[in-house]
Coordinates of C-alpha atoms in Angstrom, one line a residue:
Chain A
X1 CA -88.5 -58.9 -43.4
X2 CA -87.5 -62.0 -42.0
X3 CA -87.9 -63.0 -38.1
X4 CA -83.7 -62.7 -37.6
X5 CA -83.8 -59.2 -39.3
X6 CA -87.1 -57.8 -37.3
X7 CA -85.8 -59.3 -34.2
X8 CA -82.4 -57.7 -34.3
X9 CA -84.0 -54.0 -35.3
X10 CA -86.4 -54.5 -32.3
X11 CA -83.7 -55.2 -30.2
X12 CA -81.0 -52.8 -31.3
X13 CA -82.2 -49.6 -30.0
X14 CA -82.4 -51.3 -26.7
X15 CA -78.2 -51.6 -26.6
X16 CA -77.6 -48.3 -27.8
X17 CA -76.5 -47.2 -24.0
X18 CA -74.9 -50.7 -23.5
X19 CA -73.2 -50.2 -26.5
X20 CA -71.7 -46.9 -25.3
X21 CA -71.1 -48.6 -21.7
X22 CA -69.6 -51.1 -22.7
X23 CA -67.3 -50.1 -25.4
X24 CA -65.5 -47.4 -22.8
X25 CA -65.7 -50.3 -19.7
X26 CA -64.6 -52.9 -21.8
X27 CA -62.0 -50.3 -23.0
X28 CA -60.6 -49.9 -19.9
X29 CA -60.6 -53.4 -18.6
X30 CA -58.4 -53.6 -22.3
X31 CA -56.3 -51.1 -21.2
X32 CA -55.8 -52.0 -17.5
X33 CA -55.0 -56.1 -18.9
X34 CA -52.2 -54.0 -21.0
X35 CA -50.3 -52.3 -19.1
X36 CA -50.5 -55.3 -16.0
X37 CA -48.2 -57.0 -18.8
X38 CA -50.6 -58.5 -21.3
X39 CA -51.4 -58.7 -24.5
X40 CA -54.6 -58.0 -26.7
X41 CA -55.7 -61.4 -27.1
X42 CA -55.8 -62.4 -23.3
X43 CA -58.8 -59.3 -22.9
X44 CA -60.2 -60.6 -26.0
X45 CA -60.4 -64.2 -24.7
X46 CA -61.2 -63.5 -20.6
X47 CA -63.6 -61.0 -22.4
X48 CA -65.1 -63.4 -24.9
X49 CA -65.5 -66.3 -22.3
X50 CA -66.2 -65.3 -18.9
X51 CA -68.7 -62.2 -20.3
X52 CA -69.2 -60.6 -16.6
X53 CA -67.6 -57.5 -16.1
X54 CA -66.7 -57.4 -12.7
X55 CA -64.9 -60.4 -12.0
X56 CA -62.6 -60.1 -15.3
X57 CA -60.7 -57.2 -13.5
X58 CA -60.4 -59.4 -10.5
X59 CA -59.0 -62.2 -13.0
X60 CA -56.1 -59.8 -13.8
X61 CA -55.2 -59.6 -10.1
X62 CA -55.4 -63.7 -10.1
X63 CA -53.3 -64.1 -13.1
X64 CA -50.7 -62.0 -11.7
X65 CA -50.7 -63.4 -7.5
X66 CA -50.1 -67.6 -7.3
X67 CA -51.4 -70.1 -8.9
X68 CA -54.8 -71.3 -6.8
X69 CA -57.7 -72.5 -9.1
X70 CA -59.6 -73.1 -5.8
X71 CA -59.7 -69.8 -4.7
X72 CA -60.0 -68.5 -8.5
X73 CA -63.2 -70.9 -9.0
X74 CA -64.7 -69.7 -5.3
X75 CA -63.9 -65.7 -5.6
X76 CA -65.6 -65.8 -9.1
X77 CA -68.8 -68.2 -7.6
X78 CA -69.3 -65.5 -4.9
X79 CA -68.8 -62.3 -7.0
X80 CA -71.0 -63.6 -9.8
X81 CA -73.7 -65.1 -7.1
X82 CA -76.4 -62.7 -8.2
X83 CA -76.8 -64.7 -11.6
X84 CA -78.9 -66.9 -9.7
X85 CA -81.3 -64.9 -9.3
X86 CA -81.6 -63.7 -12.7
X87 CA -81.6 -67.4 -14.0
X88 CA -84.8 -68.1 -11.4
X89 CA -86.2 -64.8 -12.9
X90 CA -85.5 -65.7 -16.7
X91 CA -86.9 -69.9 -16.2
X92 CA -90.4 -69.1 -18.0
X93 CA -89.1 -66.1 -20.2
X94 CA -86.7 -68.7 -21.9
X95 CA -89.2 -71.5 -22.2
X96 CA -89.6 -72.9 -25.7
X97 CA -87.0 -70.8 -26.9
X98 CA -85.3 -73.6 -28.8
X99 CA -81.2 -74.1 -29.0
X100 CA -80.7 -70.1 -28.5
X101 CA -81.5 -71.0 -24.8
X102 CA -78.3 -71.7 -24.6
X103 CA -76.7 -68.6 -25.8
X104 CA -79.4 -67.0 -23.4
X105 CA -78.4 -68.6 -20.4
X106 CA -74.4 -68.3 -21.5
X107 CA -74.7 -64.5 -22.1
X108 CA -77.0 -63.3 -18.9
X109 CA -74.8 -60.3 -17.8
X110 CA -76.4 -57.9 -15.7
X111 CA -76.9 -56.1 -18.9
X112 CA -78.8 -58.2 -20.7
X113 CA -81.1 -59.9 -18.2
X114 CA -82.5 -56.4 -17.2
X115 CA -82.7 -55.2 -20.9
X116 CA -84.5 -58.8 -21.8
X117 CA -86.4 -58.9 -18.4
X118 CA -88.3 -55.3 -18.5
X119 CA -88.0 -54.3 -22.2
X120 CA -91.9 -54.7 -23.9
X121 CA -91.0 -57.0 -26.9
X122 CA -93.6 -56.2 -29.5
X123 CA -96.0 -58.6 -30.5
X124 CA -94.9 -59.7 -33.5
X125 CA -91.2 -59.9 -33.2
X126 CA -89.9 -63.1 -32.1
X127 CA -89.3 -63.1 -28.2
X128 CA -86.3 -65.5 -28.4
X129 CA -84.3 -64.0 -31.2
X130 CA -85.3 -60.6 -29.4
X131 CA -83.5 -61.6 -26.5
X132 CA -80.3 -63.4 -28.6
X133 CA -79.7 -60.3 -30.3
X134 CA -79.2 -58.3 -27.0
X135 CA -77.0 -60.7 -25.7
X136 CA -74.8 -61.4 -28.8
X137 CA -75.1 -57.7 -29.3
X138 CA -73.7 -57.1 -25.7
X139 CA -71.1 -59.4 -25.9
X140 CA -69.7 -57.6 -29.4
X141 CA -69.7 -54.3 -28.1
X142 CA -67.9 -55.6 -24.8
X143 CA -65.2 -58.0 -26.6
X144 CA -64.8 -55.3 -28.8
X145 CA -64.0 -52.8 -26.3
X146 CA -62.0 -54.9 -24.6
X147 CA -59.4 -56.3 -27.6
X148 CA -59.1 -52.4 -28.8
X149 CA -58.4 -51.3 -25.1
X150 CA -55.7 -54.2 -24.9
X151 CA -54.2 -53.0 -28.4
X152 CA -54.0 -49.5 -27.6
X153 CA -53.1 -49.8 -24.1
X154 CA -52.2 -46.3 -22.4
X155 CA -51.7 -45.1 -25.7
X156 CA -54.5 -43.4 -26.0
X157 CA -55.9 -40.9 -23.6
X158 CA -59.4 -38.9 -23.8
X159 CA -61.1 -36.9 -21.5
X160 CA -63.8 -39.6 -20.6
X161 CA -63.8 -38.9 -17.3
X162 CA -67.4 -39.9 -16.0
X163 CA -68.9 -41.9 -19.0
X164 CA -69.1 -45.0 -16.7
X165 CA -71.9 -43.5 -15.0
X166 CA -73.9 -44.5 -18.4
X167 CA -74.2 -47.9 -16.5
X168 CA -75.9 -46.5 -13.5
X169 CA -77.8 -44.5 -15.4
X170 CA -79.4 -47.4 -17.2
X171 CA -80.0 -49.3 -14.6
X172 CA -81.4 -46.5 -12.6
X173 CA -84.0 -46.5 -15.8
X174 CA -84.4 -49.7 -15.6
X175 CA -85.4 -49.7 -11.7
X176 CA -87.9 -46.9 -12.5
X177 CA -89.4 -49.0 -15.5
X178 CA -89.9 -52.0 -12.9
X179 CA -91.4 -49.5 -10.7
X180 CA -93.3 -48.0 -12.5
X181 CA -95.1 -51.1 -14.2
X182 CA -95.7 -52.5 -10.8
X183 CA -98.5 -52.2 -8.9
X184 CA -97.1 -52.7 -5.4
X185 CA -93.5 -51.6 -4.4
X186 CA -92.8 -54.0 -1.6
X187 CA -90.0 -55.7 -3.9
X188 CA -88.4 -52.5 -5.4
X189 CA -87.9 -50.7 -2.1
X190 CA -86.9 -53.9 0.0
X191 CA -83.9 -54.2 -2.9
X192 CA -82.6 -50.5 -2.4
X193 CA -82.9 -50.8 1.2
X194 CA -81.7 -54.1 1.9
X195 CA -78.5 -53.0 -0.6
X196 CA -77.7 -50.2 1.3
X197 CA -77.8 -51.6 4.8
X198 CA -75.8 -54.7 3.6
X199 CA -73.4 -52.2 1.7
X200 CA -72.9 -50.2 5.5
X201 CA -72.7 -53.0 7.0
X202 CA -70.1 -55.4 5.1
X203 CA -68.4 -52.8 2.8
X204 CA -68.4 -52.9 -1.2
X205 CA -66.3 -55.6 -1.3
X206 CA -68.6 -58.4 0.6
X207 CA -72.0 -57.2 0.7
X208 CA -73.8 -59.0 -2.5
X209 CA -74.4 -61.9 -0.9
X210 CA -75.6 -60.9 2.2
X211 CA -77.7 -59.1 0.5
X212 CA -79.2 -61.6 -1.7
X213 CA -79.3 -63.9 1.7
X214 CA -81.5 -60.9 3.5
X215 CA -83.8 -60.7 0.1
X216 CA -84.5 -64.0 0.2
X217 CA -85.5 -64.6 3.9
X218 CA -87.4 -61.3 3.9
X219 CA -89.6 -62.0 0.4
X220 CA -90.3 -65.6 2.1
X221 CA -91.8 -64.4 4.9
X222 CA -93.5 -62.1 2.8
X223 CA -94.9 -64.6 0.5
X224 CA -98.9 -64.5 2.1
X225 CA -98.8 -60.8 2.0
X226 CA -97.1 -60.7 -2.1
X227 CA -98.2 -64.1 -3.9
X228 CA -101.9 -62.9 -4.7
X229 CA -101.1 -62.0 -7.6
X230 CA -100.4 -58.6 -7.0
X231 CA -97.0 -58.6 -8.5
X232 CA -97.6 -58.9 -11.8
X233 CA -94.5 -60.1 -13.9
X234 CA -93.6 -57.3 -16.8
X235 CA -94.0 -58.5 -20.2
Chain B
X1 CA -47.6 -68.4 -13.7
X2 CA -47.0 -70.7 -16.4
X3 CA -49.5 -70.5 -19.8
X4 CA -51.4 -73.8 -18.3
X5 CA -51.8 -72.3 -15.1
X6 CA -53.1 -69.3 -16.7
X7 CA -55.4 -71.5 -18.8
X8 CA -56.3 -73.4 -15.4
X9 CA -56.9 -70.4 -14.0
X10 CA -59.2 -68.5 -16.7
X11 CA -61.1 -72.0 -17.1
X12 CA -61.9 -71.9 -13.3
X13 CA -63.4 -68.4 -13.6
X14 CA -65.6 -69.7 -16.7
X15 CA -66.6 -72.4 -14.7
X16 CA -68.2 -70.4 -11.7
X17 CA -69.8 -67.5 -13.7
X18 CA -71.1 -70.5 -16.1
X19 CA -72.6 -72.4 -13.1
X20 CA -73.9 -69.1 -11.5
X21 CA -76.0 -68.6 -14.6
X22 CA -77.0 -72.1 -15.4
X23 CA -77.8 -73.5 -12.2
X24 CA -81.3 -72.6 -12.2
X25 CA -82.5 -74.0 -15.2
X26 CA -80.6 -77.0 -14.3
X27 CA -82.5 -77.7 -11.2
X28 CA -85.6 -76.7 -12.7
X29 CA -85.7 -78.1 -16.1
X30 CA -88.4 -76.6 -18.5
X31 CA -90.3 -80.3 -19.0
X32 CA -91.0 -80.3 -15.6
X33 CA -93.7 -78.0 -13.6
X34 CA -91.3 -75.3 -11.5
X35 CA -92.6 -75.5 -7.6
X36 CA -94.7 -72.5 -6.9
X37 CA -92.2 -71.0 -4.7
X38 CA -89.6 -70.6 -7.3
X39 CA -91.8 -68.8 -9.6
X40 CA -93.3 -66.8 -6.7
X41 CA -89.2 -66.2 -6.6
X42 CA -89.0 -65.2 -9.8
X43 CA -92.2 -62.6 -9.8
X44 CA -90.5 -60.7 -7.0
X45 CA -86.7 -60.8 -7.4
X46 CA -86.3 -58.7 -10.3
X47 CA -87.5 -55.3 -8.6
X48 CA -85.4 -56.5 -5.6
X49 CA -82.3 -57.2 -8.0
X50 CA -82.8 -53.8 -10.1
X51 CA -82.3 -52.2 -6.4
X52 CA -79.4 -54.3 -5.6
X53 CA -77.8 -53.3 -9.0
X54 CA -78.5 -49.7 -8.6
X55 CA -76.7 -49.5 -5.3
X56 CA -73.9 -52.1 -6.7
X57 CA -73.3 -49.3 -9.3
X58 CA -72.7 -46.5 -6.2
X59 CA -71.0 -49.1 -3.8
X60 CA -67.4 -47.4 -4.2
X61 CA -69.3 -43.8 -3.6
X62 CA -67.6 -42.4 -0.2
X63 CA -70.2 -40.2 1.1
X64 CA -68.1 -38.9 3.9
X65 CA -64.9 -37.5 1.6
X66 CA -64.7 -35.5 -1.8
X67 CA -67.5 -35.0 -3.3
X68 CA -69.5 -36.4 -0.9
X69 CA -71.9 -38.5 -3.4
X70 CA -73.6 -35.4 -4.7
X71 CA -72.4 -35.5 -8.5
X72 CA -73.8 -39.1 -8.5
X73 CA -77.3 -38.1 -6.2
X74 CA -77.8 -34.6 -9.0
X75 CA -77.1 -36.9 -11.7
X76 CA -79.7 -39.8 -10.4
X77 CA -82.6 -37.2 -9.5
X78 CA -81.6 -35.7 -13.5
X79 CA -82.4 -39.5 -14.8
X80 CA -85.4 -39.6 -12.8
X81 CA -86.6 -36.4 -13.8
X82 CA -86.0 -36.8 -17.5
X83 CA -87.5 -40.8 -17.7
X84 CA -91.0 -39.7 -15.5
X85 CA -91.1 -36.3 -17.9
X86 CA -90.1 -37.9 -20.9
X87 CA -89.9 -41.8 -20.6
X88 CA -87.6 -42.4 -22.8
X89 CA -84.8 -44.7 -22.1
X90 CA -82.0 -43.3 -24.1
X91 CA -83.0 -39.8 -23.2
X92 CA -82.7 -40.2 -19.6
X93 CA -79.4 -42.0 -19.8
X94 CA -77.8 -39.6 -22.2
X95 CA -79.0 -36.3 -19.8
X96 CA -77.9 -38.1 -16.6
X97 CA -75.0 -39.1 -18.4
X98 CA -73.8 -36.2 -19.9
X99 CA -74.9 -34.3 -16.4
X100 CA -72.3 -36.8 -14.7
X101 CA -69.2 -35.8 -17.3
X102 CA -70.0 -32.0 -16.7
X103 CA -70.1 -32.6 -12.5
X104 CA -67.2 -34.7 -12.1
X105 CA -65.1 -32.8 -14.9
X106 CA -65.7 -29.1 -14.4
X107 CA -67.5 -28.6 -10.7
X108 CA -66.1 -31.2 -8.6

């Protein structure tokens, strides 16, 4: 079997509830670009290109208000803010991983960096073609969704109600994975707590980078107490 | 909005997402040693980040009307339940999952 083939089998089972998320999410983003007025291809393309879920809904809303690139370029900075921290998270994972680093970097949804960041890659398939096929798989399943929501439109109707919660079921796993492969919880519990307060205290709408702000001053001054190597990074 | 503004537009949402996820490995390029910090950052984020990405899931939750949070907090202990019996990912998503449907279609 060659290294592409046993790569994409190893990673495959590891989108199957992406695959069923994304489909129905991108879907509905399809749908929702539809009937604001536009056709298939634009969900295909936003879909295709700016691969992060949350702020291609808020792209519909800036298509349809004025034309202001500014505030377009600075709403999508601040909504998609978090990627930083799975880039500073993903700098050794993707050493030496060639060209496909690229792709890597391109494609780090939520999704895919927590599938790629906790998932135990097996010793003999190849990390970095383990980690291409879950984002190129990913980015199918979502384009995909997305270009047959935005060909249907609201032609179709099903009782779906509820399937988005596949989402935060995964990543619910994928929190209990983390925490269950660590050996002290400092990090895990600061995250849900720090969240919640920020989500009190600045709403749904603005409390991300807050958030990250309070994460990052608080695991600072924590650095004596954590950097012993105590936290050992998953493999 | 013209088709070039809506180009303009789409091109300027690219852009930001694109820097949000390359700006780390431009700063610290992979030829040159990363400064202890940032990798001290990079140990200790990801369980903080899972956290933030569980509650960014449950952010539009309104815990003081309708269903007060509770088909989302039955479905949540379901996944934990099923992934510390079991532990097994797609198990624990498809219960939870499925548990969800049923709540928020038929009880609440």
């Amino acid at each position: 079997m060659g290294v592409k083939t046993k790569a994409l089998k190893a990673a495959f089972p590891h989108t199957i509830p992406i695959m069923t998320g994304f489909l129905f999410l991108g879907a509905s983003y399809g749908i929702y670009m539809n009937v604001s007025g536009f056709e298939f291809w634009y969900p295909m393309i936003t879909s295709m290109l700016i691969f992060a879920g949350s702020v291609e809904f808020v792209t519909v809303n800036l298509l349809l208000g004025a034309f202001n690139p500014l505030q377009a370029f600075l709403l999508a900075l601040m909504i998609n803010a978090r990627h930083i921290f799975y880039g500073i998270s993903m700098l050794d994972k993707y050493r030496g991983t060639g060209l496909k680093k690229f792709y890597l970097i391109y494609g780090m949804c939520d999704e895919s960096f927590s599938v790629n960041y906790t998932a135990d890659i097996p010793e003999d398939v190849d990390r970095g073609w383990f980690m291409f096929f879950v984002n190129l798989l990913n980015q199918i399943y979502w384009v995909a969704g997305a270009t047959i929501g935005g060909i249907l439109g609201g032609i179709i109707t099903f009782n779906t109600n509820g399937i988005e919660f596949v989402m935060t079921a995964m990543f619910v796993v994928i929190f209990l994975e983390q925490w269950l492969k660590e050996k002290n919880h400092i990090s895990s519990i600061l995250g849900l707590v720090i969240s919640t307060v920020c989500l009190i205290l600045f709403g749904a709408d603005q409390f991300i980078i807050p958030s990250m702000a309070a994460m990052l001053i608080i695991l600072t001054l924590l650095r004596k107490v954590l950097d012993k190597g105590d936290v050992k990074p998953c493999q | 909005m013209s088709v070039t503004q809506q180009i303009i537009t789409i091109a300027m949402v690219v852009l930001a997402t694109m820097l949000t996820r390359f700006l780390p490995f431009i700063v610290f390029p992979s030829g040159k040693p990363t400064p202890k910090y940032i990798q001290y950052l990079g140990k200790v984020l990801p369980a903080a980040v899972f956290g933030l990405l569980v509650v960014y899931c449950l952010k539009n939750v309104d815990v003081m009307t309708g269903s007060h949070g509770l088909p989302e907090l039955i479905s949540i202990a379901v996944v934990t339940g099923l992934h510390l019996w079991k532990r097994n990912m797609l198990i624990s998503i498809a219960g939870g999952t499925v548990c969800y449907m049923l709540l928020v279609q038929f009880v609440f």
